[in-house]
């Protein structure tokens, strides 16, 4: 059995891939088990060299990989190119951690030396989404392999081709057969089989809150290690003293990038009431100027959404808010009428002003090109609005006053806080959410720890010398 991978801009079938089964997961796990002794016995430096070579190959093929990513995912070619370059950066970053950086040494009283060693977990699993399929592949595969694990990965059916190409590149770079295995197919079948497979000792999942809940409960049966990188509803707060131009272009760039389908997109905009009227006019101009079209067309800033069902969900949330008079649509708010867009999953970039607290536009994760805007009177209210969400992934504050920034950094409930920018996620810096945005962190040394078991060794030097 197979499934079709379609271009979300045109509906054209790009490929047919195997609809994997539970048995395929079993076969992949056997391959990963067989590859484990040799791969885990290599030094970190040796493993890092494979990632280094893979990064160079990714860089050499940026154009080809970016076109593939745009074709299956829908994002503008410029953004796809950024993502592929970002993936090479991540692999390079991990290739540079060649010492056993996360190990610890303590000289204790009583002549005792203690070593805390990071050791591979063993055969591990990863499940990734379609929105940033190359970058998230890099985050998980780079850290998991460097830490000495072997891996079975399930890509999302909305964008599986780029991960398959990246896996092939790792093979060309010298990764031994079986160290990384991809199984395509439905989440309910192969995803769940991966989580339930007893020989897999850790699952790293990136995706929606609903799927994260399901995976967390399934993983409990085997007390499996889990990392959950789930949804977000990031607030952006623009204070009265913010650099106005920078804040507007930041809000537009970080809400509409990837057609609003980023976990850390600006999903709620809170603006000080004194600047709200001026901001409204400028935002409207900036958003209506965004060119919509196929990701490969020059100058396009808004591609199609990845799936028809994703677009339907976003359209329903907007329609409901309009019906309930929870906000005022300034632009967009509908599926484009032009025939030019009829075959794709397009949705007009949308601005909704004066959205009332309690609206689902603010309570839920709106994963598409819709920006709800609400004004506030003082910072206490802004922080309360920002924190009024089950999610806690990212948040940003835009101000020229360092005291306001410091105060917001402390009070915002988020795993990552940006000041005067949003969304940047460099590989050196741990990334992940608080509250229902997930468990654990990716990136940085914390990712190496998350892909390792720690083993504590205590050596009594007195006994040793006997
Ligand atoms: P999704 O949860 O629908 O799917 C993610 C992956 O899980 C896919 O590979 C899917 O096939 C698989 N899956 C689905 N059901 C499963 C099940 N029952 N068992 C095991 N696997 C299953 O999410 P999506 O729509 O692909 O991605 C969008 C979501 O991902 C958004 O909520 C977004 O915020 C989130 N996201 C989070 C981060 C982060 O780092 N926190 C990054 C990117 C995306």
CSV table of C-alpha atoms and ligand atoms in Angstrom, one decimal:
chain,number,residue,atom,x,y,z
A,1,UNK,CA,0.0,0.0,0.0
A,2,UNK,CA,1.2,3.5,-0.8
A,3,UNK,CA,0.2,7.1,-0.1
A,4,UNK,CA,0.5,10.2,-2.3
A,5,UNK,CA,2.7,13.2,-1.6
A,6,UNK,CA,1.1,16.2,-3.3
A,7,UNK,CA,2.3,19.7,-4.1
A,8,UNK,CA,0.0,21.8,-1.8
A,9,UNK,CA,0.1,24.7,-4.4
A,10,UNK,CA,-1.3,22.7,-7.3
A,11,UNK,CA,-2.5,19.3,-6.0
A,12,UNK,CA,0.0,17.6,-8.4
A,13,UNK,CA,1.2,14.2,-7.2
A,14,UNK,CA,4.9,14.3,-6.5
A,15,UNK,CA,5.5,10.8,-5.3
A,16,UNK,CA,3.9,7.7,-3.9
A,17,UNK,CA,5.5,6.3,-0.8
A,18,UNK,CA,5.0,3.1,1.2
A,19,UNK,CA,2.3,3.2,3.8
A,20,UNK,CA,4.4,1.5,6.4
A,21,UNK,CA,3.1,-1.1,8.9
A,22,UNK,CA,3.9,-2.2,12.4
A,23,UNK,CA,6.1,-5.0,10.8
A,24,UNK,CA,8.1,-2.3,9.1
A,25,UNK,CA,8.9,-0.7,12.4
A,26,UNK,CA,10.0,-4.1,13.7
A,27,UNK,CA,12.4,-4.5,10.7
A,28,UNK,CA,13.7,-1.0,11.2
A,29,UNK,CA,14.3,-1.6,14.9
A,30,UNK,CA,16.3,-4.8,14.1
A,31,UNK,CA,18.5,-2.9,11.7
A,32,UNK,CA,19.0,-0.2,14.3
A,33,UNK,CA,19.9,-2.9,17.0
A,34,UNK,CA,22.4,-4.5,14.6
A,35,UNK,CA,24.1,-1.2,13.9
A,36,UNK,CA,24.2,-0.1,17.6
A,37,UNK,CA,27.4,-1.8,18.9
A,38,UNK,CA,29.7,-0.5,16.2
A,39,UNK,CA,28.2,3.1,16.1
A,40,UNK,CA,28.0,3.5,19.8
A,41,UNK,CA,31.6,2.3,20.2
A,42,UNK,CA,33.0,5.1,18.0
A,43,UNK,CA,34.2,8.2,19.7
A,44,UNK,CA,32.1,11.4,19.6
A,45,UNK,CA,34.7,12.9,17.3
A,46,UNK,CA,34.4,10.0,14.8
A,47,UNK,CA,30.6,10.3,14.9
A,48,UNK,CA,30.9,14.0,14.5
A,49,UNK,CA,33.0,13.6,11.3
A,50,UNK,CA,30.1,11.8,9.6
A,51,UNK,CA,27.8,14.8,10.5
A,52,UNK,CA,30.4,17.2,9.2
A,53,UNK,CA,30.6,15.5,5.9
A,54,UNK,CA,26.8,15.3,5.7
A,55,UNK,CA,26.6,19.1,6.4
A,56,UNK,CA,29.0,19.8,3.5
A,57,UNK,CA,26.9,17.6,1.2
A,58,UNK,CA,23.7,19.4,2.3
A,59,UNK,CA,25.4,22.8,1.6
A,60,UNK,CA,26.5,21.6,-1.9
A,61,UNK,CA,22.9,20.6,-2.7
A,62,UNK,CA,21.0,23.5,-1.1
A,63,UNK,CA,19.2,24.5,-4.4
A,64,UNK,CA,18.0,21.0,-5.1
A,65,UNK,CA,16.9,20.3,-1.5
A,66,UNK,CA,15.1,23.6,-1.2
A,67,UNK,CA,13.1,23.0,-4.4
A,68,UNK,CA,12.1,19.6,-3.1
A,69,UNK,CA,11.0,21.2,0.2
A,70,UNK,CA,9.0,23.9,-1.5
A,71,UNK,CA,7.3,21.4,-3.8
A,72,UNK,CA,6.1,19.2,-1.0
A,73,UNK,CA,5.6,21.7,1.8
A,74,UNK,CA,4.5,24.8,0.0
A,75,UNK,CA,6.8,27.4,1.6
A,76,UNK,CA,8.5,30.1,-0.6
A,77,UNK,CA,11.8,29.0,-2.1
A,78,UNK,CA,13.7,31.7,-0.1
A,79,UNK,CA,12.4,30.2,3.2
A,80,UNK,CA,13.1,26.7,2.0
A,81,UNK,CA,16.6,27.7,1.2
A,82,UNK,CA,17.0,29.2,4.7
A,83,UNK,CA,15.7,26.0,6.2
A,84,UNK,CA,18.1,23.8,4.3
A,85,UNK,CA,21.0,26.1,5.2
A,86,UNK,CA,19.8,26.0,8.8
A,87,UNK,CA,19.8,22.2,8.7
A,88,UNK,CA,23.5,22.2,7.5
A,89,UNK,CA,24.3,24.6,10.4
A,90,UNK,CA,22.7,22.2,12.9
A,91,UNK,CA,24.7,19.2,11.6
A,92,UNK,CA,27.8,21.3,11.7
A,93,UNK,CA,27.1,22.4,15.2
A,94,UNK,CA,26.8,18.9,16.5
A,95,UNK,CA,29.8,17.7,14.5
A,96,UNK,CA,31.8,20.3,16.5
A,97,UNK,CA,30.9,18.9,19.9
A,98,UNK,CA,33.6,16.3,19.6
A,99,UNK,CA,34.8,16.1,23.2
A,100,UNK,CA,32.5,14.3,25.7
A,101,UNK,CA,31.2,17.8,26.5
A,102,UNK,CA,28.3,16.8,28.7
A,103,UNK,CA,30.4,14.5,31.0
A,104,UNK,CA,31.1,15.8,34.5
A,105,UNK,CA,33.9,15.3,37.0
A,106,UNK,CA,33.8,16.0,40.8
A,107,UNK,CA,36.6,15.6,43.3
A,108,UNK,CA,34.7,14.7,46.5
A,109,UNK,CA,35.7,14.5,50.2
A,110,UNK,CA,37.1,11.2,51.5
A,111,UNK,CA,39.3,10.6,48.5
A,112,UNK,CA,36.4,9.9,46.2
A,113,UNK,CA,36.4,10.9,42.5
A,114,UNK,CA,33.0,11.0,40.8
A,115,UNK,CA,32.4,10.9,37.1
A,116,UNK,CA,29.0,11.5,35.5
A,117,UNK,CA,29.2,9.9,32.1
A,118,UNK,CA,26.8,10.5,29.2
A,119,UNK,CA,26.3,7.1,27.5
A,120,UNK,CA,24.1,6.3,24.5
A,121,UNK,CA,20.5,5.3,25.3
A,122,UNK,CA,20.5,2.7,22.6
A,123,UNK,CA,17.9,2.3,19.9
A,124,UNK,CA,15.8,5.4,19.8
A,125,UNK,CA,12.8,6.8,17.9
A,126,UNK,CA,11.8,10.2,16.5
A,127,UNK,CA,8.6,11.5,15.0
A,128,UNK,CA,8.6,14.8,13.2
A,129,UNK,CA,6.0,17.2,11.7
A,130,UNK,CA,5.7,18.6,8.2
A,131,UNK,CA,6.2,22.3,8.9
A,132,UNK,CA,10.0,22.4,9.3
A,133,UNK,CA,10.8,18.9,8.2
A,134,UNK,CA,14.5,19.5,7.4
A,135,UNK,CA,15.4,21.6,10.4
A,136,UNK,CA,13.7,19.3,12.9
A,137,UNK,CA,15.2,16.3,11.2
A,138,UNK,CA,18.6,18.0,11.8
A,139,UNK,CA,17.8,18.7,15.5
A,140,UNK,CA,16.9,15.2,16.3
A,141,UNK,CA,19.1,13.2,14.0
A,142,UNK,CA,22.2,15.3,14.7
A,143,UNK,CA,22.0,15.1,18.5
A,144,UNK,CA,20.8,11.4,18.6
A,145,UNK,CA,23.6,10.1,16.4
A,146,UNK,CA,26.3,12.3,17.9
A,147,UNK,CA,25.3,10.9,21.4
A,148,UNK,CA,25.9,7.4,20.0
A,149,UNK,CA,22.4,6.1,19.5
A,150,UNK,CA,20.8,4.5,16.5
A,151,UNK,CA,17.5,5.8,15.4
A,152,UNK,CA,14.2,5.0,13.7
A,153,UNK,CA,12.5,8.1,12.4
A,154,UNK,CA,9.0,8.6,11.1
A,155,UNK,CA,8.6,11.7,8.9
A,156,UNK,CA,5.2,13.4,8.5
A,157,UNK,CA,3.2,12.4,5.4
A,158,UNK,CA,2.8,16.1,4.5
A,159,UNK,CA,6.6,16.4,3.9
A,160,UNK,CA,8.5,13.1,3.9
A,161,UNK,CA,10.6,13.6,0.8
A,162,UNK,CA,13.2,16.1,2.2
A,163,UNK,CA,13.8,13.9,5.3
A,164,UNK,CA,14.3,10.9,2.9
A,165,UNK,CA,16.9,12.9,0.9
A,166,UNK,CA,18.7,14.0,4.1
A,167,UNK,CA,18.8,10.4,5.3
A,168,UNK,CA,20.3,9.4,2.0
A,169,UNK,CA,22.9,12.2,2.3
A,170,UNK,CA,23.9,10.9,5.8
A,171,UNK,CA,24.5,7.5,4.2
A,172,UNK,CA,26.7,9.1,1.5
A,173,UNK,CA,28.6,10.8,4.3
A,174,UNK,CA,29.5,7.5,5.8
A,175,UNK,CA,26.8,6.7,8.3
A,176,UNK,CA,26.7,2.9,8.6
A,177,UNK,CA,23.7,1.1,7.3
A,178,UNK,CA,21.1,0.6,10.0
A,179,UNK,CA,22.2,3.6,12.2
A,180,UNK,CA,19.3,5.7,10.8
A,181,UNK,CA,16.1,4.2,9.4
A,182,UNK,CA,13.1,6.0,8.1
A,183,UNK,CA,9.6,4.5,8.0
A,184,UNK,CA,6.9,6.4,6.2
A,185,UNK,CA,3.2,6.0,6.9
A,186,UNK,CA,0.3,7.0,9.1
A,187,UNK,CA,0.9,8.3,12.6
A,188,UNK,CA,-1.8,6.0,14.1
A,189,UNK,CA,-0.1,3.0,12.6
A,190,UNK,CA,3.7,3.4,12.3
A,191,UNK,CA,3.9,6.3,14.8
A,192,UNK,CA,2.2,4.4,17.5
A,193,UNK,CA,4.1,1.2,16.7
A,194,UNK,CA,7.3,3.2,17.2
A,195,UNK,CA,6.2,4.5,20.6
A,196,UNK,CA,5.0,1.1,21.7
A,197,UNK,CA,8.0,-0.9,20.5
A,198,UNK,CA,9.8,-2.1,23.7
A,199,UNK,CA,13.3,-2.1,22.2
A,200,UNK,CA,13.1,1.6,21.6
A,201,UNK,CA,14.2,3.3,24.8
A,202,UNK,CA,13.4,6.9,23.9
A,203,UNK,CA,11.0,8.8,21.8
A,204,UNK,CA,11.6,12.4,20.7
A,205,UNK,CA,8.4,13.8,19.3
A,206,UNK,CA,7.7,17.2,17.6
A,207,UNK,CA,4.1,17.9,16.7
A,208,UNK,CA,0.7,18.9,18.0
A,209,UNK,CA,-0.4,18.9,21.6
A,210,UNK,CA,-3.1,16.3,20.9
A,211,UNK,CA,-0.6,13.8,19.4
A,212,UNK,CA,1.9,14.6,22.2
A,213,UNK,CA,-0.7,13.7,24.8
A,214,UNK,CA,-1.4,10.4,23.1
A,215,UNK,CA,2.4,9.6,22.8
A,216,UNK,CA,3.0,10.5,26.4
A,217,UNK,CA,0.3,8.1,27.6
A,218,UNK,CA,1.6,5.3,25.3
A,219,UNK,CA,5.2,5.8,26.3
A,220,UNK,CA,4.2,5.4,30.0
A,221,UNK,CA,3.6,1.7,29.4
A,222,UNK,CA,7.3,1.1,29.0
A,223,UNK,CA,8.5,4.1,31.2
A,224,UNK,CA,10.1,5.3,28.0
A,225,UNK,CA,12.2,8.5,27.9
A,226,UNK,CA,10.3,11.1,26.1
A,227,UNK,CA,11.0,14.6,24.7
A,228,UNK,CA,7.8,16.4,23.6
A,229,UNK,CA,8.1,19.5,21.5
A,230,UNK,CA,4.5,20.6,21.1
A,231,UNK,CA,2.5,23.5,19.9
A,232,UNK,CA,2.8,27.1,20.9
A,233,UNK,CA,0.7,30.3,20.9
A,234,UNK,CA,3.5,32.8,21.2
A,235,UNK,CA,2.6,36.3,22.4
A,236,UNK,CA,4.4,39.3,21.1
A,237,UNK,CA,4.1,42.4,23.2
A,238,UNK,CA,4.8,45.8,21.6
A,239,UNK,CA,5.3,48.5,24.3
A,240,UNK,CA,4.7,52.2,23.7
A,241,UNK,CA,8.5,52.9,23.6
A,242,UNK,CA,9.3,50.2,21.1
A,243,UNK,CA,11.0,50.9,17.8
A,244,UNK,CA,7.8,51.1,15.8
A,245,UNK,CA,9.1,50.2,12.3
A,246,UNK,CA,11.1,47.3,13.6
A,247,UNK,CA,8.2,46.0,15.6
A,248,UNK,CA,5.8,46.1,12.7
A,249,UNK,CA,8.1,44.4,10.3
A,250,UNK,CA,8.9,41.8,13.1
A,251,UNK,CA,5.3,41.1,13.7
A,252,UNK,CA,4.6,40.6,9.9
A,253,UNK,CA,7.8,38.6,9.3
A,254,UNK,CA,7.3,36.3,12.3
A,255,UNK,CA,3.6,35.7,11.9
A,256,UNK,CA,3.5,35.1,8.1
A,257,UNK,CA,6.8,33.2,7.6
A,258,UNK,CA,6.0,29.6,6.4
A,259,UNK,CA,2.4,30.8,6.0
A,260,UNK,CA,2.1,31.1,9.8
A,261,UNK,CA,2.9,27.4,10.3
A,262,UNK,CA,5.8,27.6,12.7
A,263,UNK,CA,5.5,26.5,16.4
A,264,UNK,CA,7.1,29.8,17.4
A,265,UNK,CA,5.1,32.0,15.0
A,266,UNK,CA,3.8,35.2,16.6
A,267,UNK,CA,0.3,33.9,17.2
A,268,UNK,CA,-1.1,36.7,19.5
A,269,UNK,CA,-0.1,40.4,19.1
A,270,UNK,CA,-0.5,42.7,22.2
A,271,UNK,CA,0.0,46.4,21.5
A,272,UNK,CA,0.0,49.3,23.9
A,273,UNK,CA,-3.2,51.3,23.4
A,274,UNK,CA,-1.3,54.5,22.8
A,275,UNK,CA,0.2,53.2,19.6
A,276,UNK,CA,-2.6,50.8,18.5
A,277,UNK,CA,-4.4,53.2,16.0
A,278,UNK,CA,-1.1,54.1,14.2
A,279,UNK,CA,0.0,50.5,14.2
A,280,UNK,CA,-3.3,49.3,12.7
A,281,UNK,CA,-2.9,51.3,9.5
A,282,UNK,CA,0.8,50.3,9.1
A,283,UNK,CA,0.1,46.6,9.8
A,284,UNK,CA,-2.7,46.6,7.2
A,285,UNK,CA,-0.4,48.1,4.6
A,286,UNK,CA,2.3,45.6,5.3
A,287,UNK,CA,0.0,42.5,5.3
A,288,UNK,CA,-1.9,43.4,2.2
A,289,UNK,CA,1.4,43.9,0.4
A,290,UNK,CA,2.4,40.3,1.0
A,291,UNK,CA,2.4,38.5,-2.3
A,292,UNK,CA,0.6,35.2,-2.3
A,293,UNK,CA,1.4,32.4,-4.8
A,294,UNK,CA,3.4,29.2,-5.5
A,295,UNK,CA,6.6,29.0,-3.5
A,296,UNK,CA,8.6,29.0,-6.6
A,297,UNK,CA,7.2,32.2,-8.0
A,298,UNK,CA,9.6,35.2,-7.6
A,299,UNK,CA,8.7,37.6,-4.8
A,300,UNK,CA,6.1,35.3,-3.1
A,301,UNK,CA,5.9,35.7,0.6
A,302,UNK,CA,2.8,33.6,1.3
A,303,UNK,CA,2.6,30.1,-0.2
A,304,UNK,CA,-0.2,27.6,0.2
A,305,UNK,CA,-0.9,26.0,3.6
A,306,UNK,CA,0.4,22.4,3.7
A,307,UNK,CA,-2.9,20.7,3.9
A,308,UNK,CA,-6.5,21.1,3.1
A,309,UNK,CA,-7.6,20.1,6.6
A,310,UNK,CA,-5.2,22.6,8.1
A,311,UNK,CA,-6.8,25.4,6.0
A,312,UNK,CA,-10.3,24.2,7.0
A,313,UNK,CA,-9.4,24.4,10.7
A,314,UNK,CA,-8.0,27.9,10.4
A,315,UNK,CA,-11.0,29.1,8.3
A,316,UNK,CA,-13.4,27.7,10.9
A,317,UNK,CA,-11.6,29.5,13.7
A,318,UNK,CA,-11.7,32.8,11.9
A,319,UNK,CA,-15.4,32.3,10.8
A,320,UNK,CA,-16.4,31.5,14.4
A,321,UNK,CA,-14.7,34.6,15.7
A,322,UNK,CA,-16.4,36.8,13.1
A,323,UNK,CA,-19.8,35.2,13.8
A,324,UNK,CA,-19.4,35.8,17.6
A,325,UNK,CA,-18.1,39.4,16.9
A,326,UNK,CA,-14.9,38.6,18.8
A,327,UNK,CA,-12.8,40.8,16.6
A,328,UNK,CA,-12.8,43.0,13.5
A,329,UNK,CA,-11.3,41.6,10.2
A,330,UNK,CA,-9.1,44.2,8.8
A,331,UNK,CA,-7.8,42.2,5.8
A,332,UNK,CA,-8.0,38.6,4.5
A,333,UNK,CA,-10.3,36.3,6.5
A,334,UNK,CA,-11.1,34.0,3.6
A,335,UNK,CA,-10.0,31.5,1.0
A,336,UNK,CA,-8.9,33.6,-2.0
A,337,UNK,CA,-11.5,33.6,-4.8
A,338,UNK,CA,-9.2,33.9,-7.8
A,339,UNK,CA,-9.0,30.8,-10.0
A,340,UNK,CA,-5.3,31.2,-9.9
A,341,UNK,CA,-5.4,29.8,-6.3
A,342,UNK,CA,-8.3,27.3,-6.8
A,343,UNK,CA,-6.1,24.1,-6.9
A,344,UNK,CA,-4.0,24.9,-3.8
A,345,UNK,CA,-4.6,25.2,-0.1
A,346,UNK,CA,-4.3,29.0,-0.1
A,347,UNK,CA,-5.7,31.2,2.7
A,348,UNK,CA,-5.4,35.0,2.6
A,349,UNK,CA,-3.1,36.6,5.1
A,350,UNK,CA,-5.5,37.9,7.7
A,351,UNK,CA,-5.4,40.6,10.4
A,352,UNK,CA,-8.1,40.6,13.1
A,353,UNK,CA,-8.2,43.6,15.4
A,354,UNK,CA,-9.5,44.1,18.9
A,355,UNK,CA,-9.8,40.4,19.5
A,356,UNK,CA,-11.5,39.8,22.9
A,357,UNK,CA,-9.8,37.7,25.6
A,358,UNK,CA,-11.4,34.3,25.7
A,359,UNK,CA,-11.7,34.0,21.9
A,360,UNK,CA,-10.5,30.7,20.5
A,361,UNK,CA,-8.2,32.8,18.3
A,362,UNK,CA,-6.2,33.5,21.5
A,363,UNK,CA,-6.9,30.3,23.5
A,364,UNK,CA,-5.9,27.8,20.8
A,365,UNK,CA,-2.9,27.4,18.5
A,366,UNK,CA,-3.9,29.1,15.1
A,367,UNK,CA,-1.6,27.3,12.7
A,368,UNK,CA,-1.9,29.5,9.6
A,369,UNK,CA,-1.6,33.0,8.3
A,370,UNK,CA,-3.9,34.8,10.8
A,371,UNK,CA,-2.8,37.5,13.3
A,372,UNK,CA,-5.1,38.4,16.1
A,373,UNK,CA,-4.3,41.8,17.7
A,374,UNK,CA,-5.4,43.1,21.1
A,375,UNK,CA,-4.4,46.3,22.9
A,376,UNK,CA,-3.4,46.7,26.5
A,377,UNK,CA,-3.2,49.5,29.0
A,378,UNK,CA,-0.1,48.6,31.1
A,379,UNK,CA,2.5,45.9,31.4
A,380,UNK,CA,0.6,44.0,34.1
A,381,UNK,CA,-2.2,43.6,31.8
A,382,UNK,CA,0.1,42.7,28.8
A,383,UNK,CA,1.8,40.0,30.9
A,384,UNK,CA,-1.5,38.6,32.1
A,385,UNK,CA,-2.9,38.4,28.6
A,386,UNK,CA,0.4,36.8,27.3
A,387,UNK,CA,0.3,34.2,30.1
A,388,UNK,CA,-3.3,33.4,29.6
A,389,UNK,CA,-2.7,30.3,27.4
A,390,UNK,CA,-2.2,26.6,28.0
A,391,UNK,CA,1.0,26.9,25.9
A,392,UNK,CA,4.3,28.3,26.9
A,393,UNK,CA,6.8,27.9,24.0
A,394,UNK,CA,8.1,31.3,23.0
A,395,UNK,CA,7.3,35.0,23.8
A,396,UNK,CA,8.7,38.3,22.8
A,397,UNK,CA,8.7,41.8,24.2
A,398,UNK,CA,9.6,44.8,22.1
A,399,UNK,CA,10.8,47.8,24.1
A,400,UNK,CA,13.7,50.3,24.3
A,401,UNK,CA,13.7,50.2,28.1
A,402,UNK,CA,16.0,47.5,29.6
A,403,UNK,CA,14.0,47.4,32.9
A,404,UNK,CA,10.8,46.7,31.0
A,405,UNK,CA,12.6,43.9,29.1
A,406,UNK,CA,14.1,42.4,32.3
A,407,UNK,CA,10.7,42.4,34.1
A,408,UNK,CA,9.0,40.8,31.1
A,409,UNK,CA,11.8,38.1,30.8
A,410,UNK,CA,11.1,37.1,34.4
A,411,UNK,CA,7.3,37.1,34.2
A,412,UNK,CA,6.6,35.6,30.8
A,413,UNK,CA,5.8,31.9,31.0
A,414,UNK,CA,7.8,30.6,28.1
A,415,UNK,CA,10.7,28.4,27.4
A,416,UNK,CA,12.3,31.0,25.2
A,417,UNK,CA,12.0,34.8,25.5
A,418,UNK,CA,13.2,37.2,22.8
A,419,UNK,CA,13.7,40.9,23.3
A,420,UNK,CA,13.1,43.0,20.1
A,421,UNK,CA,13.0,40.0,17.8
A,422,UNK,CA,11.1,36.7,17.6
A,423,UNK,CA,11.6,33.1,16.4
A,424,UNK,CA,15.4,32.9,16.0
A,425,UNK,CA,16.4,29.5,17.3
A,426,UNK,CA,20.2,28.9,16.9
A,427,UNK,CA,21.5,25.4,17.5
A,428,UNK,CA,23.6,26.4,20.5
A,429,UNK,CA,20.6,27.5,22.5
A,430,UNK,CA,18.3,25.0,24.2
A,431,UNK,CA,14.8,25.1,22.7
A,432,UNK,CA,11.5,23.9,24.1
A,433,UNK,CA,8.4,24.9,26.0
A,434,UNK,CA,6.9,25.2,29.5
A,435,UNK,CA,3.3,24.3,30.4
A,436,UNK,CA,1.6,22.3,27.7
A,437,UNK,CA,4.2,23.2,25.0
A,438,UNK,CA,6.1,20.1,26.0
A,439,UNK,CA,8.8,18.4,28.0
A,440,UNK,CA,12.5,18.7,27.6
A,441,UNK,CA,14.8,20.7,25.3
A,442,UNK,CA,16.3,20.3,21.9
A,443,UNK,CA,19.6,22.0,20.8
A,444,UNK,CA,22.7,22.8,22.8
A,445,UNK,CA,24.3,20.5,25.3
A,446,UNK,CA,20.9,19.9,26.8
A,447,UNK,CA,20.0,18.0,23.7
A,448,UNK,CA,23.1,15.7,24.1
A,449,UNK,CA,22.0,15.0,27.6
A,450,UNK,CA,18.4,14.3,26.5
A,451,UNK,CA,19.7,11.7,24.0
A,452,UNK,CA,22.0,10.1,26.7
A,453,UNK,CA,21.6,8.1,29.8
A,454,UNK,CA,23.8,9.4,32.6
A,455,UNK,CA,25.9,6.9,34.5
A,456,UNK,CA,27.5,8.0,37.8
A,457,UNK,CA,30.8,6.4,38.7
A,458,UNK,CA,32.3,6.8,42.2
A,459,UNK,CA,35.9,5.8,42.7
A,460,UNK,CA,37.4,5.5,46.1
A,461,UNK,CA,41.0,6.2,45.5
A,462,UNK,CA,41.9,4.7,48.9
A,463,UNK,CA,40.6,1.3,47.9
A,464,UNK,CA,42.0,1.7,44.4
A,465,UNK,CA,45.5,2.1,45.7
A,466,UNK,CA,45.3,-1.1,47.9
B,1,LIG,P1,0.8,16.2,14.3
B,1,LIG,O1,0.9,16.0,15.8
B,1,LIG,O2,-0.4,16.0,13.6
B,1,LIG,O3,1.9,15.2,13.6
B,1,LIG,C1,3.2,15.2,13.9
B,1,LIG,C2,3.8,13.8,13.6
B,1,LIG,O4,3.2,12.8,14.5
B,1,LIG,C3,3.5,13.3,12.2
B,1,LIG,O5,4.7,12.6,11.7
B,1,LIG,C4,2.3,12.4,12.4
B,1,LIG,O6,2.2,11.4,11.4
B,1,LIG,C5,2.7,11.8,13.7
B,1,LIG,N1,1.5,11.2,14.4
B,1,LIG,C6,0.2,11.6,14.3
B,1,LIG,N2,-0.6,10.8,15.1
B,1,LIG,C7,0.2,10.0,15.8
B,1,LIG,C8,0.0,9.0,16.8
B,1,LIG,N3,-1.2,8.7,17.3
B,1,LIG,N4,1.1,8.4,17.3
B,1,LIG,C9,2.3,8.7,16.8
B,1,LIG,N5,2.6,9.6,15.9
B,1,LIG,C10,1.6,10.2,15.4
B,1,LIG,O7,1.5,17.6,14.1
B,1,LIG,P2,1.7,18.4,12.7
B,1,LIG,O8,0.4,18.9,12.2
B,1,LIG,O9,2.5,17.5,11.8
B,1,LIG,O10,2.6,19.6,13.1
B,1,LIG,C11,2.1,20.8,13.6
B,1,LIG,C12,2.3,20.9,15.1
B,1,LIG,O11,3.6,20.7,15.5
B,1,LIG,C13,1.9,22.3,15.6
B,1,LIG,O12,1.2,22.1,16.8
B,1,LIG,C14,3.2,22.9,15.9
B,1,LIG,O13,3.2,23.9,16.8
B,1,LIG,C15,4.0,21.7,16.4
B,1,LIG,N6,5.5,22.0,16.3
B,1,LIG,C16,6.2,22.1,17.4
B,1,LIG,C17,7.5,22.4,17.3
B,1,LIG,C18,8.4,22.6,18.6
B,1,LIG,O14,9.6,22.5,18.5
B,1,LIG,N7,7.8,22.8,19.7
B,1,LIG,C19,8.2,22.5,16.1
B,1,LIG,C20,7.4,22.4,14.9
B,1,LIG,C21,6.0,22.1,15.0
